[in-house]
CSV table of C-alpha atoms in Angstrom, one decimal:
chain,number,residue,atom,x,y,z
A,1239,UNK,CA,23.5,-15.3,-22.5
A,1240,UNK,CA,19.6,-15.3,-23.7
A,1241,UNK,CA,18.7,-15.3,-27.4
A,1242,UNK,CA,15.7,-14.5,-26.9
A,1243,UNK,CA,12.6,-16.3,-27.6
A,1244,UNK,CA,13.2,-20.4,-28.1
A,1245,UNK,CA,12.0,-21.5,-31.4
A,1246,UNK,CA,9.3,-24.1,-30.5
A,1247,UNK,CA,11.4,-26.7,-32.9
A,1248,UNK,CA,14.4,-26.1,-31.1
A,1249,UNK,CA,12.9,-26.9,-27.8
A,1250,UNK,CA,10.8,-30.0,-29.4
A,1251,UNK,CA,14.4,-31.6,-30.7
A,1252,UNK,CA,16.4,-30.8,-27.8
A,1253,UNK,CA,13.9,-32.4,-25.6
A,1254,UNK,CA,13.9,-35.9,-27.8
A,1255,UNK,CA,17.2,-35.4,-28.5
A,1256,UNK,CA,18.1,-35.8,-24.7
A,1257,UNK,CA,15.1,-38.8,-24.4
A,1258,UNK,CA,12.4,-37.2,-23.6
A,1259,UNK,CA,9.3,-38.3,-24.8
A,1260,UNK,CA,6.3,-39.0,-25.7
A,1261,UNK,CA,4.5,-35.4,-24.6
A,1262,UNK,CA,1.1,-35.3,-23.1
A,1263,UNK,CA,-0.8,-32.5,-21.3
A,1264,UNK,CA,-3.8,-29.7,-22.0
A,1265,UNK,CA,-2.9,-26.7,-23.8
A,1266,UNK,CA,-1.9,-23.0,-23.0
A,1267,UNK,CA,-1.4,-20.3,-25.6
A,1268,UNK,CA,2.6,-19.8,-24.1
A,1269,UNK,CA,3.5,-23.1,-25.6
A,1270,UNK,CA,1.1,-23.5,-28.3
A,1271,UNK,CA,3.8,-23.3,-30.4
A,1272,UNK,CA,5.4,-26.7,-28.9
A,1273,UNK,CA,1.9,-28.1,-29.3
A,1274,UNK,CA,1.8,-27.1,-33.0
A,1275,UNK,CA,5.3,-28.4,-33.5
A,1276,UNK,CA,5.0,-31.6,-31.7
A,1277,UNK,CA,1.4,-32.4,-34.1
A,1278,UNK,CA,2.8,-31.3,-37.3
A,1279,UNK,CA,6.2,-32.9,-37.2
A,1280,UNK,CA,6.0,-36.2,-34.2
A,1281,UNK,CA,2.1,-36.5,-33.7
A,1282,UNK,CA,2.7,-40.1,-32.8
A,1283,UNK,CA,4.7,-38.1,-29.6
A,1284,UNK,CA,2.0,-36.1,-28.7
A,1285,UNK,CA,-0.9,-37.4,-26.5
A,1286,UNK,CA,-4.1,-34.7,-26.0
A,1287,UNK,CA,-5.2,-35.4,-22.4
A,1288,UNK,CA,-8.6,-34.3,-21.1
A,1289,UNK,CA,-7.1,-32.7,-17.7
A,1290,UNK,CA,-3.9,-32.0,-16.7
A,1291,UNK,CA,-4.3,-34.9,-13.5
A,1292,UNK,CA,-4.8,-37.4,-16.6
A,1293,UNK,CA,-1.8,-35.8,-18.1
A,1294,UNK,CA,0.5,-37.1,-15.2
A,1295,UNK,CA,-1.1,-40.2,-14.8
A,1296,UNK,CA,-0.7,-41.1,-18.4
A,1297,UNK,CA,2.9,-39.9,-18.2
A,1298,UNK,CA,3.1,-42.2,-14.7
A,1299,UNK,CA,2.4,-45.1,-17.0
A,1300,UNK,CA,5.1,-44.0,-19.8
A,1301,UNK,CA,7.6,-44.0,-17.0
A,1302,UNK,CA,6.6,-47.7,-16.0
A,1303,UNK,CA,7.5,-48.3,-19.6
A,1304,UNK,CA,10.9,-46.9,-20.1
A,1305,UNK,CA,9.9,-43.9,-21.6
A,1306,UNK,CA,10.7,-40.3,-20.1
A,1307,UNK,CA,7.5,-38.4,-21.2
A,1308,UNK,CA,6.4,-35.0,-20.8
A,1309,UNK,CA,3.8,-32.9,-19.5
A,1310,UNK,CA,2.7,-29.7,-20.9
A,1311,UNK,CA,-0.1,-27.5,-19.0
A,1312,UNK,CA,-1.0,-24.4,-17.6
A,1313,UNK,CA,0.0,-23.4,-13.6
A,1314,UNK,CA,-3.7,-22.8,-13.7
A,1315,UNK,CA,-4.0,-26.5,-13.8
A,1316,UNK,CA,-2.1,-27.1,-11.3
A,1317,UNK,CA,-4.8,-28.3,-8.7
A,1318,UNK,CA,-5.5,-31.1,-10.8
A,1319,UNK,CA,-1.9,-32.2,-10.7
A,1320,UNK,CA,-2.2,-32.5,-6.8
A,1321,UNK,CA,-2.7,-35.7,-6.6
A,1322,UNK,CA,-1.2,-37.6,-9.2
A,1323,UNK,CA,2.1,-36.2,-8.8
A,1324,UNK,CA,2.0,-36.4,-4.7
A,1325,UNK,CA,0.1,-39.5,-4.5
A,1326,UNK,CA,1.1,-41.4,-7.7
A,1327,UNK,CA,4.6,-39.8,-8.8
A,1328,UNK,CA,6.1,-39.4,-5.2
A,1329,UNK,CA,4.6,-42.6,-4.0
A,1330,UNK,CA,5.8,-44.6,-6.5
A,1331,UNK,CA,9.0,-42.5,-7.2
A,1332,UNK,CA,8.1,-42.1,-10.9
A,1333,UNK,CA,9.5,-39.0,-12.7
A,1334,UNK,CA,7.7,-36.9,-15.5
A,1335,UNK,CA,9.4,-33.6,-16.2
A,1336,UNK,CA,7.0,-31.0,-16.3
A,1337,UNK,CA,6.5,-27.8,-18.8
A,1338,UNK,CA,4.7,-25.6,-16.8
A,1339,UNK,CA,3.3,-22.0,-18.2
A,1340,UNK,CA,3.7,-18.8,-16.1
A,1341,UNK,CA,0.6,-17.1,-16.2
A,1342,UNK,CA,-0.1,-14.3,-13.6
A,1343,UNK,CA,3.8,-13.9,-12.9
A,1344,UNK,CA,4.2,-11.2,-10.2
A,1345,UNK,CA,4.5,-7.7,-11.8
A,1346,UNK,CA,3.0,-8.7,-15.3
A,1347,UNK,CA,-0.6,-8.2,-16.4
A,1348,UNK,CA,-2.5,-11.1,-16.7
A,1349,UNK,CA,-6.4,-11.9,-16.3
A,1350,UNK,CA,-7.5,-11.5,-12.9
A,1351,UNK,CA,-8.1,-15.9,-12.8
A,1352,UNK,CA,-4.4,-16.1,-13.1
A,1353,UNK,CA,-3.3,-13.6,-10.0
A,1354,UNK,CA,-3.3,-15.6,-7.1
A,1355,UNK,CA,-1.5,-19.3,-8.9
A,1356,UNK,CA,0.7,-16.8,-10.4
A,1357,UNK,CA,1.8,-15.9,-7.1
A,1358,UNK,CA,2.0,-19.0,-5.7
A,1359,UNK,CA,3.5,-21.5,-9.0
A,1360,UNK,CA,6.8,-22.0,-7.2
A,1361,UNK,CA,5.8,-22.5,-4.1
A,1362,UNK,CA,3.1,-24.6,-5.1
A,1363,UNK,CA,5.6,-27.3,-6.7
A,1364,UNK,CA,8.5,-27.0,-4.4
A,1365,UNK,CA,5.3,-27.5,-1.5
A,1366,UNK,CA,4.9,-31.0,-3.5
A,1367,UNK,CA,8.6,-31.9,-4.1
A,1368,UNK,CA,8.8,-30.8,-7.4
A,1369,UNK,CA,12.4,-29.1,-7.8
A,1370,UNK,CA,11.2,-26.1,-10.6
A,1371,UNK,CA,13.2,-23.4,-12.1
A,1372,UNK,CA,12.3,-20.9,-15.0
A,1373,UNK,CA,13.2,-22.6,-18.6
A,1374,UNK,CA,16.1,-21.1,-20.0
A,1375,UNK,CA,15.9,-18.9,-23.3
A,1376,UNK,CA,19.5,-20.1,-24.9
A,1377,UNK,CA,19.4,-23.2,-26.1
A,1378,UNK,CA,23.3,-24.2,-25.0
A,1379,UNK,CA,22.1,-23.4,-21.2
A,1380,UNK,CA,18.9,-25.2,-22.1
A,1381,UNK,CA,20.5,-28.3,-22.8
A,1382,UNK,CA,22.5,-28.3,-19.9
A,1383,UNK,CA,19.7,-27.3,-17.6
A,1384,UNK,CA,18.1,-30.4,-19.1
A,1385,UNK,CA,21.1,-33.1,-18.0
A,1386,UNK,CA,20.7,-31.6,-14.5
A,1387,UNK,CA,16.9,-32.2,-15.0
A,1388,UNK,CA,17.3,-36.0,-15.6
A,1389,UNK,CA,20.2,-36.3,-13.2
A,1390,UNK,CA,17.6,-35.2,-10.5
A,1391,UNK,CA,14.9,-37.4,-11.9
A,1392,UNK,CA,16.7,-40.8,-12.0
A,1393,UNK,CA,18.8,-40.1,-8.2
A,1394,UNK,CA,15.4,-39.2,-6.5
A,1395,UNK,CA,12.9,-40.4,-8.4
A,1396,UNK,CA,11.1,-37.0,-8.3
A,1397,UNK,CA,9.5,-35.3,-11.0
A,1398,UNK,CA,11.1,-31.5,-12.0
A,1399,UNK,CA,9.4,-28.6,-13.8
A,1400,UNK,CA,10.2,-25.9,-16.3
A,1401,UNK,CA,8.3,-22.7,-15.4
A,1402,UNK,CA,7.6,-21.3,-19.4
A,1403,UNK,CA,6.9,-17.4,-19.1
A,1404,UNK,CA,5.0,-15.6,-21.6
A,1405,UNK,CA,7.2,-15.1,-24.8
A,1406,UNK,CA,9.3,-17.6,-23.9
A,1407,UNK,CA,8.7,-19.9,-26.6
A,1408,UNK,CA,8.6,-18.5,-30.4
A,1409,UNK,CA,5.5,-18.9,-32.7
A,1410,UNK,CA,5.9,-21.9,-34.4
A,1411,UNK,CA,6.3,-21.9,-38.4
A,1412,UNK,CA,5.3,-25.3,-40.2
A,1413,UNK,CA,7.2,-26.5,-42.7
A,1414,UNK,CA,5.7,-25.4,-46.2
A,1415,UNK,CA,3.5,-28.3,-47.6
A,1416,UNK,CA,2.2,-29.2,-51.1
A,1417,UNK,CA,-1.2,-27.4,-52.0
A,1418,UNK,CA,-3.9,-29.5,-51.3
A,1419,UNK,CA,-6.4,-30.9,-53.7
A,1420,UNK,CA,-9.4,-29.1,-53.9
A,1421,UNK,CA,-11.9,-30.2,-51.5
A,1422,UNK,CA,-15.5,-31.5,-52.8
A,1423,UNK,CA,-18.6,-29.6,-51.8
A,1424,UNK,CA,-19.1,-29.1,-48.3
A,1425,UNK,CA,-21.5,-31.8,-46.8
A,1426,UNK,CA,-25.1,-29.8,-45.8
A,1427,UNK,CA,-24.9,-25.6,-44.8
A,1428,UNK,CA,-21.6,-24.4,-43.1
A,1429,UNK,CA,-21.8,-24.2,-39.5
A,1430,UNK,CA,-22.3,-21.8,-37.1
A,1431,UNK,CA,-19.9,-20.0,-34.9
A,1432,UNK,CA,-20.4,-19.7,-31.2
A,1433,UNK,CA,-21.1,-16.2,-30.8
A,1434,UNK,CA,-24.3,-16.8,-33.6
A,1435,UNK,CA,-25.0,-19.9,-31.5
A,1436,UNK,CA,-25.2,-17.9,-28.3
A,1437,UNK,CA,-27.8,-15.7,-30.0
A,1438,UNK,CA,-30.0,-17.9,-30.8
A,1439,UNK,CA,-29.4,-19.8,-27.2
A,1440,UNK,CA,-30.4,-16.8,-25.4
A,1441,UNK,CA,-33.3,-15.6,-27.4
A,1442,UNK,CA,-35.1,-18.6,-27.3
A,1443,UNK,CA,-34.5,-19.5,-23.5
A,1444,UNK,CA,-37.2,-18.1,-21.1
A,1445,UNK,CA,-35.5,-14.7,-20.0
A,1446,UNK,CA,-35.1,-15.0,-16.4
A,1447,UNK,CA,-33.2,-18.0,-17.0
A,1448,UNK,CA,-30.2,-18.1,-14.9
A,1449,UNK,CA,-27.1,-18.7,-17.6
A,1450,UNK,CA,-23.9,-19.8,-16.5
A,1451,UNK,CA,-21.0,-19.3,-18.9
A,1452,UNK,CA,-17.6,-21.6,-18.8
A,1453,UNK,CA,-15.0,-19.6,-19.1
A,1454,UNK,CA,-12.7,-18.2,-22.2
A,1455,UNK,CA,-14.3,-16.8,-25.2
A,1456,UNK,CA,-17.9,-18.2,-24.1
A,1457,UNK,CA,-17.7,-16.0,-21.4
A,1458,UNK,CA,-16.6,-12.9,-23.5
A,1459,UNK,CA,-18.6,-13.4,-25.9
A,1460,UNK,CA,-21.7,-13.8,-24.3
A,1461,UNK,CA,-21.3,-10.5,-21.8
A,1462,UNK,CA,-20.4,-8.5,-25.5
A,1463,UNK,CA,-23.8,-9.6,-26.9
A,1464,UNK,CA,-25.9,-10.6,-24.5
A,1465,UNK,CA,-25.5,-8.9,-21.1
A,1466,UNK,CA,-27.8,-9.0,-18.1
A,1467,UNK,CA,-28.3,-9.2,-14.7
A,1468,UNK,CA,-29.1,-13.4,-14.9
A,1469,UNK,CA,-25.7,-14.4,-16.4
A,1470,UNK,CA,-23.0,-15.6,-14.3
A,1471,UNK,CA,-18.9,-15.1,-16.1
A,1472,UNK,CA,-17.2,-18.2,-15.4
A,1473,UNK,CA,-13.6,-17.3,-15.3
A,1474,UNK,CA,-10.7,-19.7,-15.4
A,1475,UNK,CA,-11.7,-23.0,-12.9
A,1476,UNK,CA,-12.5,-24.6,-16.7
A,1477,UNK,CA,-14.5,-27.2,-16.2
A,1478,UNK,CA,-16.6,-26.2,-13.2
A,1479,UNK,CA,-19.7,-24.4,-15.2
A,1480,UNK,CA,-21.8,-27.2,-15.3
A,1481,UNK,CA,-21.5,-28.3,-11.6
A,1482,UNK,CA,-21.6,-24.3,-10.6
A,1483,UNK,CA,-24.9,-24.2,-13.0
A,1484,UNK,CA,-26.3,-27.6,-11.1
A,1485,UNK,CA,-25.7,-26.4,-7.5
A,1486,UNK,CA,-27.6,-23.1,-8.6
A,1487,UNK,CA,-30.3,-25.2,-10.0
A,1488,UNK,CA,-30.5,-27.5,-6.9
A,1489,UNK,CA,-30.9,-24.4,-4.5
A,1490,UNK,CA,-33.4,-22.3,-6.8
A,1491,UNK,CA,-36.1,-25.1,-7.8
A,1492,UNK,CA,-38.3,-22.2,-8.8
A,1493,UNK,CA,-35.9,-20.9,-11.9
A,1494,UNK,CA,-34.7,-22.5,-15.0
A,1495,UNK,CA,-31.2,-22.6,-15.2
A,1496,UNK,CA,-28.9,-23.2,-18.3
A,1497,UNK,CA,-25.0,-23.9,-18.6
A,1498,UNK,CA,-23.1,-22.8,-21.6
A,1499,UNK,CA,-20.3,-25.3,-21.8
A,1500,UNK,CA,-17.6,-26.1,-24.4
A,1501,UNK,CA,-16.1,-29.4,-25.2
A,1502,UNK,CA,-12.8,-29.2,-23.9
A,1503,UNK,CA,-14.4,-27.9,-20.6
A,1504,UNK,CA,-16.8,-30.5,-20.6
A,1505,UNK,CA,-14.1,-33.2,-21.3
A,1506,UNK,CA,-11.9,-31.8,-18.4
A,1507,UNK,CA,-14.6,-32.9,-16.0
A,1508,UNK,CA,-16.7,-35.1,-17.4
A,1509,UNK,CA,-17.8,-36.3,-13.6
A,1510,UNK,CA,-19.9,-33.6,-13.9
A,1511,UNK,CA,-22.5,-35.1,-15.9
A,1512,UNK,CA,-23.1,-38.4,-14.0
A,1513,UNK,CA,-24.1,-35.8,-10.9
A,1514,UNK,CA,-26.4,-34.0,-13.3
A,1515,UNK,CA,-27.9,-37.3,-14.6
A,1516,UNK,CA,-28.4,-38.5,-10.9
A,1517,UNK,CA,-30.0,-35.4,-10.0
A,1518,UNK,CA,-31.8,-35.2,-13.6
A,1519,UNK,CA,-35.5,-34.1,-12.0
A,1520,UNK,CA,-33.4,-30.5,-11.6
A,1521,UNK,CA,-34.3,-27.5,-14.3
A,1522,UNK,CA,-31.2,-27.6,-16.0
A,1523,UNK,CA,-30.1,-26.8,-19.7
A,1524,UNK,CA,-26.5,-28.1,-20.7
A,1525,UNK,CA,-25.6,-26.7,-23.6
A,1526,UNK,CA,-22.4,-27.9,-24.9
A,1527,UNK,CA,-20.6,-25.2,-27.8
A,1528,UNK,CA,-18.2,-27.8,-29.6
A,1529,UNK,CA,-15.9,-26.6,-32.2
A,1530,UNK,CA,-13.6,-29.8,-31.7
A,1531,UNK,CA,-10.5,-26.9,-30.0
A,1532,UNK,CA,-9.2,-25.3,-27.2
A,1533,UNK,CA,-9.9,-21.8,-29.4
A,1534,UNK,CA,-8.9,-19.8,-26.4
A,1535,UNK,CA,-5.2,-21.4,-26.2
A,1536,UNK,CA,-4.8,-21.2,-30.2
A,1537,UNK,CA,-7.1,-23.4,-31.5
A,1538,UNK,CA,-5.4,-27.4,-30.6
A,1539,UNK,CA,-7.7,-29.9,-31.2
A,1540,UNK,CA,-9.5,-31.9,-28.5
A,1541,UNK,CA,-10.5,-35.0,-28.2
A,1542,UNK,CA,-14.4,-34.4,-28.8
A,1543,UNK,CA,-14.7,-35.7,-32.7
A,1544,UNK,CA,-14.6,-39.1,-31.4
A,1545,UNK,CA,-16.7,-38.8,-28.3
A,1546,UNK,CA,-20.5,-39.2,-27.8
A,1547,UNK,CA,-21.8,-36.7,-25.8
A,1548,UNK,CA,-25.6,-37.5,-26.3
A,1549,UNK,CA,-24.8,-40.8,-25.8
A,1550,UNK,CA,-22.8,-40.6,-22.3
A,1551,UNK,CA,-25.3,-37.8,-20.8
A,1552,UNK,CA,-28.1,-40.4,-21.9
A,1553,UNK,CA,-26.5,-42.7,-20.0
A,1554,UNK,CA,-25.9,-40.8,-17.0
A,1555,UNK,CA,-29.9,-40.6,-16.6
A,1556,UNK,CA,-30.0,-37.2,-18.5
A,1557,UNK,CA,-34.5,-36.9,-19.5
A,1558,UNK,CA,-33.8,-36.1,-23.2
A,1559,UNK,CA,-30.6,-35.3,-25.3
A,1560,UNK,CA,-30.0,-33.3,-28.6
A,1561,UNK,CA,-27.5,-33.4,-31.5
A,1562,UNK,CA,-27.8,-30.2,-33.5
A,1563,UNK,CA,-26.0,-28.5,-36.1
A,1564,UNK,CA,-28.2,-25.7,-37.3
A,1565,UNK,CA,-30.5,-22.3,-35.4
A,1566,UNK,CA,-33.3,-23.9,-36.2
A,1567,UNK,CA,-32.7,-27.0,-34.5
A,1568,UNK,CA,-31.0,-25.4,-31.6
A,1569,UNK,CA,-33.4,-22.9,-30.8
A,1570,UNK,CA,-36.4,-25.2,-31.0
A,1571,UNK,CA,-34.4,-27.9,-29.1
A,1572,UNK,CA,-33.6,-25.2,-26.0
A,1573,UNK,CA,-37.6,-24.7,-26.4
A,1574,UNK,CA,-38.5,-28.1,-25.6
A,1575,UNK,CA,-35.9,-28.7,-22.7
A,1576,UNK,CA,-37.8,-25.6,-21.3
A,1577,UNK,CA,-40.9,-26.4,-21.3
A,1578,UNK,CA,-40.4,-30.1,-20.1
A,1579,UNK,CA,-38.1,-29.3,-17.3
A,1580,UNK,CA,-35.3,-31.5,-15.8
A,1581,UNK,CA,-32.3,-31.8,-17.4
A,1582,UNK,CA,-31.3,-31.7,-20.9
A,1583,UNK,CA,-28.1,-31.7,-23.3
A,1584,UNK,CA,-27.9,-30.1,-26.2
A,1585,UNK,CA,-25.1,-30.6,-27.9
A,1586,UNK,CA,-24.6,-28.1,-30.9
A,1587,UNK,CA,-22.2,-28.2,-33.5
A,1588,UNK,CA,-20.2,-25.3,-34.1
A,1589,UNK,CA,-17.3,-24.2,-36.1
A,1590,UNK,CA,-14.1,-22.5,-34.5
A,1591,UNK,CA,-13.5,-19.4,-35.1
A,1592,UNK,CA,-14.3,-15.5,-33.3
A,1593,UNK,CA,-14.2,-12.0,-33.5
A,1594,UNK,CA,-10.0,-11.1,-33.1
A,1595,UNK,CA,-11.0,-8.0,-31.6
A,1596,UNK,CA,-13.1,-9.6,-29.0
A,1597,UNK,CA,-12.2,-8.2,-25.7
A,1598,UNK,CA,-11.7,-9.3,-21.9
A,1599,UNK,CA,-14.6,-9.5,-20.0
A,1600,UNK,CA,-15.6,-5.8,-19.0
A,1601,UNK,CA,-17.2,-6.7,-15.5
A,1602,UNK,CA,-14.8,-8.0,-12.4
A,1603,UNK,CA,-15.6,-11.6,-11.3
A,1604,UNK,CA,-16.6,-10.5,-7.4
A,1605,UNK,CA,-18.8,-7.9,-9.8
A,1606,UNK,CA,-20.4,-10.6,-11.9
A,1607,UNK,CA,-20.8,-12.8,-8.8
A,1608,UNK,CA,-22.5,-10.4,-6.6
A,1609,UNK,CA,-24.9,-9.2,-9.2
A,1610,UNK,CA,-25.8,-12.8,-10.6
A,1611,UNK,CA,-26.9,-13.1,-6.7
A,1612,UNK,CA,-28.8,-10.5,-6.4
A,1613,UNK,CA,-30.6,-11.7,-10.0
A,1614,UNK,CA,-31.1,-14.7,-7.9
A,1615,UNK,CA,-32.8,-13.3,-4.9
A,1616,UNK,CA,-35.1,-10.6,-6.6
């Protein structure tokens, strides 16, 4: 009989419970709460990938060591699952058991991104030999549904999925924690948040410049303030900005075209900027908006603190890179990548955070595509 919702530490200890562990994956907001759990109670259990194909792969190589790991991600990232678990998982008969959100599911509203995977998540895995049925909300049935699970994986050597659907999985409440000590004054002026960023992006750029937004709050946020004909809404495919933004740029040499990016975006395909840096004679602006989280799926952490984004887009062959942390800095920085042409980074420091009454894009995708065309061609 269902309880209703699963407390996320209730899932978190019947899964290690029955073995299973570590956890690795890229986050959605319908099991946030695990991720929350998992990082304040067994960080050492919890790996952040870049992408969910990393995900598997990682998990591939924590079957290899005894372990029974794992993966958490959205059905949206499910394409970049496709291989690793057909080529790697199947081929090699290992088996990760999958936690895999439902968003999109038939007859519930969703963003328009999700429709079509929604429609297809089951058949999608059982197409790939992954035996998938909908997590249960009752923890005894849980942990029966769980022996079945690993009875499957170690007689076939086939991965299996939970299908998590919205509200399956309670908010998570952390354990109550000693006050902290006072912090000491805060190293130079606070930073900005991305919507201020934005504004000061899109005033300074030239204004035809074609603008290409990666999806999530970016997106939103920049249609709310900043709307025109030249700016192209990225929905969902996260990652994909930058390369969209290039192959605009690479077919309009006579326009200046910028990317707003974020850094788990820009993490999730980091290919992207070795094409950019080969191709680095192209008019194109990359800015990256990093507030170190995926603020769109409840604000977990990437893995961006640690990484050198000047220094890998340098490398790729980018003509000139930028590290800023303040308007001034960022506004004269998309100035001079304007005026020397190429392509550029900018990476800008921001702090998380947004409007909680920001809304859902108010233009269709086919809408925003077909008019950011028609910018194009005037």
């Amino acid at each position: 009989m269902s309880t209703g919702a699963l407390q996320a530490r209730t899932l978190v200890d019947l899964l290690r419970e029955q073995g299973h562990g570590p956890f690795t994956g890229v986050p959605c907001s319908f099991l946030g709460p695990v991720i929350s759990c998992l990082e304040a109670e067994h960080p050492q259990e919890y790996v952040i990938a870049a992408n969910e194909g990393e995900a598997v792969a990682l998990a591939a190589g924590a079957v290899l060591a005894g372990r029974r790991p794992v993966v958490i991600l959205q059905n949206s990232g499910l394409g970049n699952t496709v291989n690793p678990l057909t080529s790697l998982c199947h081929t090699l008969r290992l088996p990760v058991l999958l936690l895999v959100t439902w968003r999109g599911r038939p007859g519930r509203p969703d963003e328009p991104q999700h429709e079509l995977m929604g429609r297809i998540t089951q058949d999608m895995l059982t197409s790939m030999g992954v035996r998938n049925e909908v997590l249960p909300d009752d923890p005894a049935l849980l942990a029966q549904r769980l022996d079945v699970a690993a009875e499957h994986m170690d007689t076939t050597g086939l991965p299996f999925a939970f299908i998590v659907p919205k509200g399956a999985v309670a908010p998570y409440e952390a354990p109550a924690e000693a006050p902290a000590e006072a912090a000491g004054p805060a190293a130079g002026p606070p930073l900005m948040k991305r919507a201020e960023a934005i504004g000061h992006i899109v005033s300074a750029m030239d204004p035809d410049t074609l603008l290409v937004a990666t999806t999530g709050k970016t997106a939103r946020e920049l249609e709310r303030d900043w709307d025109r004909p030249q700016n192209l809404y990225v929905v969902g495919s996260m990652g994909c900005a930058s390369s969209v933004a290039l192959g605009v740029a690479l077919n309009t040499p006579d326009r200046r075209v910028a990317v707003l990016d974020g850094d788990g975006a820009a993490l999730m395909r980091l290919e992207a900027m070795a094409t950019i840096g080969r191709h680095s004679g192209t008019d194109l602006c990359h800015l990256l908006l990093d507030n170190e989280s995926y603020e769109s799926t409840g604000g977990q952490p990437t893995a961006s603190a640690g990484v050198d984004f000047a220094g890998i887009a340098a490398a790729c062959g980018y003509r000139s890179t930028h590290d800023v942390r303040d308007a001034d800095a960022l506004r004269a920085a998309v100035l001079r990548a304007q005026q020397d042409g190429g392509a550029h980074l900018v990476r800008v420091r921001i702090a998380p955070g947004s409007d909680p009454n920001l809304g859902r894009p108010a233009l269709a995708p086919p809408a925003s595509a077909a008019r950011f065309k028609e910018a194009i061609a005037r």
